[in-house]
Amino acid sequence: MSLITADQLHRISPVARSDIVAAIIDKADEMFPAYGLATLLRVRHFLAQVAEETGGLRVLEEDLDYSAMRLMQVWPARFPTLATAEPYAHNPRRLADRVYGGRMGNTGPDDGWKYRGRGLLQTTGKATFALLQHDTGLPLVDQPELASAPEHMLQCAVVSFVRIHGVLAACDRNDVVGVTRLVNGGLTNLAARRLYLAHCDHAIAELGAIGAVPA
């Protein structure tokens, strides 16, 4: 019996893409125990964060196609007026280089676009991809798209969750606010994360192959 089933993932998000569900199931038995996701609380919190970051297990690449008005709402300091926002509206590449360039380890002229959010936890920024490369052995600095590849997406997300964000203690406290701060850097869409965690609590009553470890 697998640790996680397709039925459980679809109960967490009925709109989940079948290819993303398959990629998680395919690697969960290997990756969850390898990195310490071996209790109900840890798995539930991981999947809740993944579900929110991917829009319900649907999106593996950051959507940067914004209207000018939306840019003013999301990045008010960078785009205080329509005149400043309009050149970047519906121009994802230019926007990524504007909002991500020169920070998070991005130094090249197109690094903001190259290292935009990718994968199950929307890994962003060259510096984070470099950390992920160190811990996974994957050439993610040269090929950041590997974070979204079916054969690698779960490992990248688990390593990011456990080693880069260091969330296990917060998971063990069942502290969704603490987990969210560590994963997101803030509390963006906290209500949705709480809702996904509730779905996970109902969908995952036990862990399959290794049995239910007490929460």
mmCIF file with all atom_site columns, N, CA and C in Angstrom, residues 12 16 26 47 56 94-95 112 117 123 139 149 160 186:
data_model
loop_
_atom_site.group_PDB
_atom_site.id
_atom_site.type_symbol
_atom_site.label_atom_id
_atom_site.label_alt_id
_atom_site.label_comp_id
_atom_site.label_asym_id
_atom_site.label_entity_id
_atom_site.label_seq_id
_atom_site.pdbx_PDB_ins_code
_atom_site.Cartn_x
_atom_site.Cartn_y
_atom_site.Cartn_z
_atom_site.occupancy
_atom_site.B_iso_or_equiv
_atom_site.pdbx_formal_charge
_atom_site.auth_seq_id
_atom_site.auth_comp_id
_atom_site.auth_asym_id
_atom_site.auth_atom_id
_atom_site.pdbx_PDB_model_num
ATOM 1  N N  . ILE A 1 12  ? -8.239 16.145 -1.143  1.00 0.00 ? 12  ILE A N  1
ATOM 2  C CA . ILE A 1 12  ? -7.627 17.405 -0.718  1.00 0.00 ? 12  ILE A CA 1
ATOM 3  C C  . ILE A 1 12  ? -7.935 18.507 -1.723  1.00 0.00 ? 12  ILE A C  1
ATOM 4  N N  . ALA A 1 16  ? -7.323 18.753 -8.737  1.00 0.00 ? 16  ALA A N  1
ATOM 5  C CA . ALA A 1 16  ? -5.916 18.392 -8.935  1.00 0.00 ? 16  ALA A CA 1
ATOM 6  C C  . ALA A 1 16  ? -5.680 17.786 -10.314 1.00 0.00 ? 16  ALA A C  1
ATOM 7  N N  . ASP A 1 26  ? 4.054  8.573  -7.122  1.00 0.00 ? 26  ASP A N  1
ATOM 8  C CA . ASP A 1 26  ? 5.173  7.777  -7.615  1.00 0.00 ? 26  ASP A CA 1
ATOM 9  C C  . ASP A 1 26  ? 6.397  7.865  -6.721  1.00 0.00 ? 26  ASP A C  1
ATOM 10 N N  . LEU A 1 47  ? 1.462  18.668 2.529   1.00 0.00 ? 47  LEU A N  1
ATOM 11 C CA . LEU A 1 47  ? 0.507  18.635 1.422   1.00 0.00 ? 47  LEU A CA 1
ATOM 12 C C  . LEU A 1 47  ? -0.404 19.861 1.426   1.00 0.00 ? 47  LEU A C  1
ATOM 13 N N  . GLY A 1 56  ? -4.182 24.300 -5.773  1.00 0.00 ? 56  GLY A N  1
ATOM 14 C CA . GLY A 1 56  ? -4.959 23.057 -5.737  1.00 0.00 ? 56  GLY A CA 1
ATOM 15 C C  . GLY A 1 56  ? -4.353 21.946 -6.561  1.00 0.00 ? 56  GLY A C  1
ATOM 16 N N  . ARG A 1 94  ? 9.167  40.350 -18.555 1.00 0.00 ? 94  ARG A N  1
ATOM 17 C CA . ARG A 1 94  ? 9.632  41.667 -18.126 1.00 0.00 ? 94  ARG A CA 1
ATOM 18 C C  . ARG A 1 94  ? 9.293  41.908 -16.660 1.00 0.00 ? 94  ARG A C  1
ATOM 19 N N  . LEU A 1 95  ? 8.120  41.478 -16.248 1.00 0.00 ? 95  LEU A N  1
ATOM 20 C CA . LEU A 1 95  ? 7.714  41.642 -14.857 1.00 0.00 ? 95  LEU A CA 1
ATOM 21 C C  . LEU A 1 95  ? 8.623  40.863 -13.917 1.00 0.00 ? 95  LEU A C  1
ATOM 22 N N  . GLY A 1 112 ? 15.674 37.016 -13.015 1.00 0.00 ? 112 GLY A N  1
ATOM 23 C CA . GLY A 1 112 ? 14.348 37.090 -12.411 1.00 0.00 ? 112 GLY A CA 1
ATOM 24 C C  . GLY A 1 112 ? 13.365 36.166 -13.095 1.00 0.00 ? 112 GLY A C  1
ATOM 25 N N  . GLY A 1 117 ? 9.061  31.485 -9.721  1.00 0.00 ? 117 GLY A N  1
ATOM 26 C CA . GLY A 1 117 ? 8.532  30.386 -8.927  1.00 0.00 ? 117 GLY A CA 1
ATOM 27 C C  . GLY A 1 117 ? 8.248  29.138 -9.739  1.00 0.00 ? 117 GLY A C  1
ATOM 28 N N  . THR A 1 123 ? 9.532  27.306 -5.678  1.00 0.00 ? 123 THR A N  1
ATOM 29 C CA . THR A 1 123 ? 10.894 27.744 -5.395  1.00 0.00 ? 123 THR A CA 1
ATOM 30 C C  . THR A 1 123 ? 11.233 28.939 -6.274  1.00 0.00 ? 123 THR A C  1
ATOM 31 N N  . PRO A 1 139 ? 21.076 19.488 -11.168 1.00 0.00 ? 139 PRO A N  1
ATOM 32 C CA . PRO A 1 139 ? 21.665 20.721 -11.724 1.00 0.00 ? 139 PRO A CA 1
ATOM 33 C C  . PRO A 1 139 ? 20.629 21.839 -11.861 1.00 0.00 ? 139 PRO A C  1
ATOM 34 N N  . ALA A 1 149 ? 9.705  19.055 -13.029 1.00 0.00 ? 149 ALA A N  1
ATOM 35 C CA . ALA A 1 149 ? 9.681  17.811 -13.796 1.00 0.00 ? 149 ALA A CA 1
ATOM 36 C C  . ALA A 1 149 ? 9.043  16.699 -12.965 1.00 0.00 ? 149 ALA A C  1
ATOM 37 N N  . SER A 1 160 ? 13.054 21.194 0.019   1.00 0.00 ? 160 SER A N  1
ATOM 38 C CA . SER A 1 160 ? 12.813 22.607 0.318   1.00 0.00 ? 160 SER A CA 1
ATOM 39 C C  . SER A 1 160 ? 12.058 22.767 1.635   1.00 0.00 ? 160 SER A C  1
ATOM 40 N N  . GLY A 1 186 ? 5.799  34.972 4.758   1.00 0.00 ? 186 GLY A N  1
ATOM 41 C CA . GLY A 1 186 ? 4.747  35.829 5.298   1.00 0.00 ? 186 GLY A CA 1
ATOM 42 C C  . GLY A 1 186 ? 3.542  34.968 5.593   1.00 0.00 ? 186 GLY A C  1
#
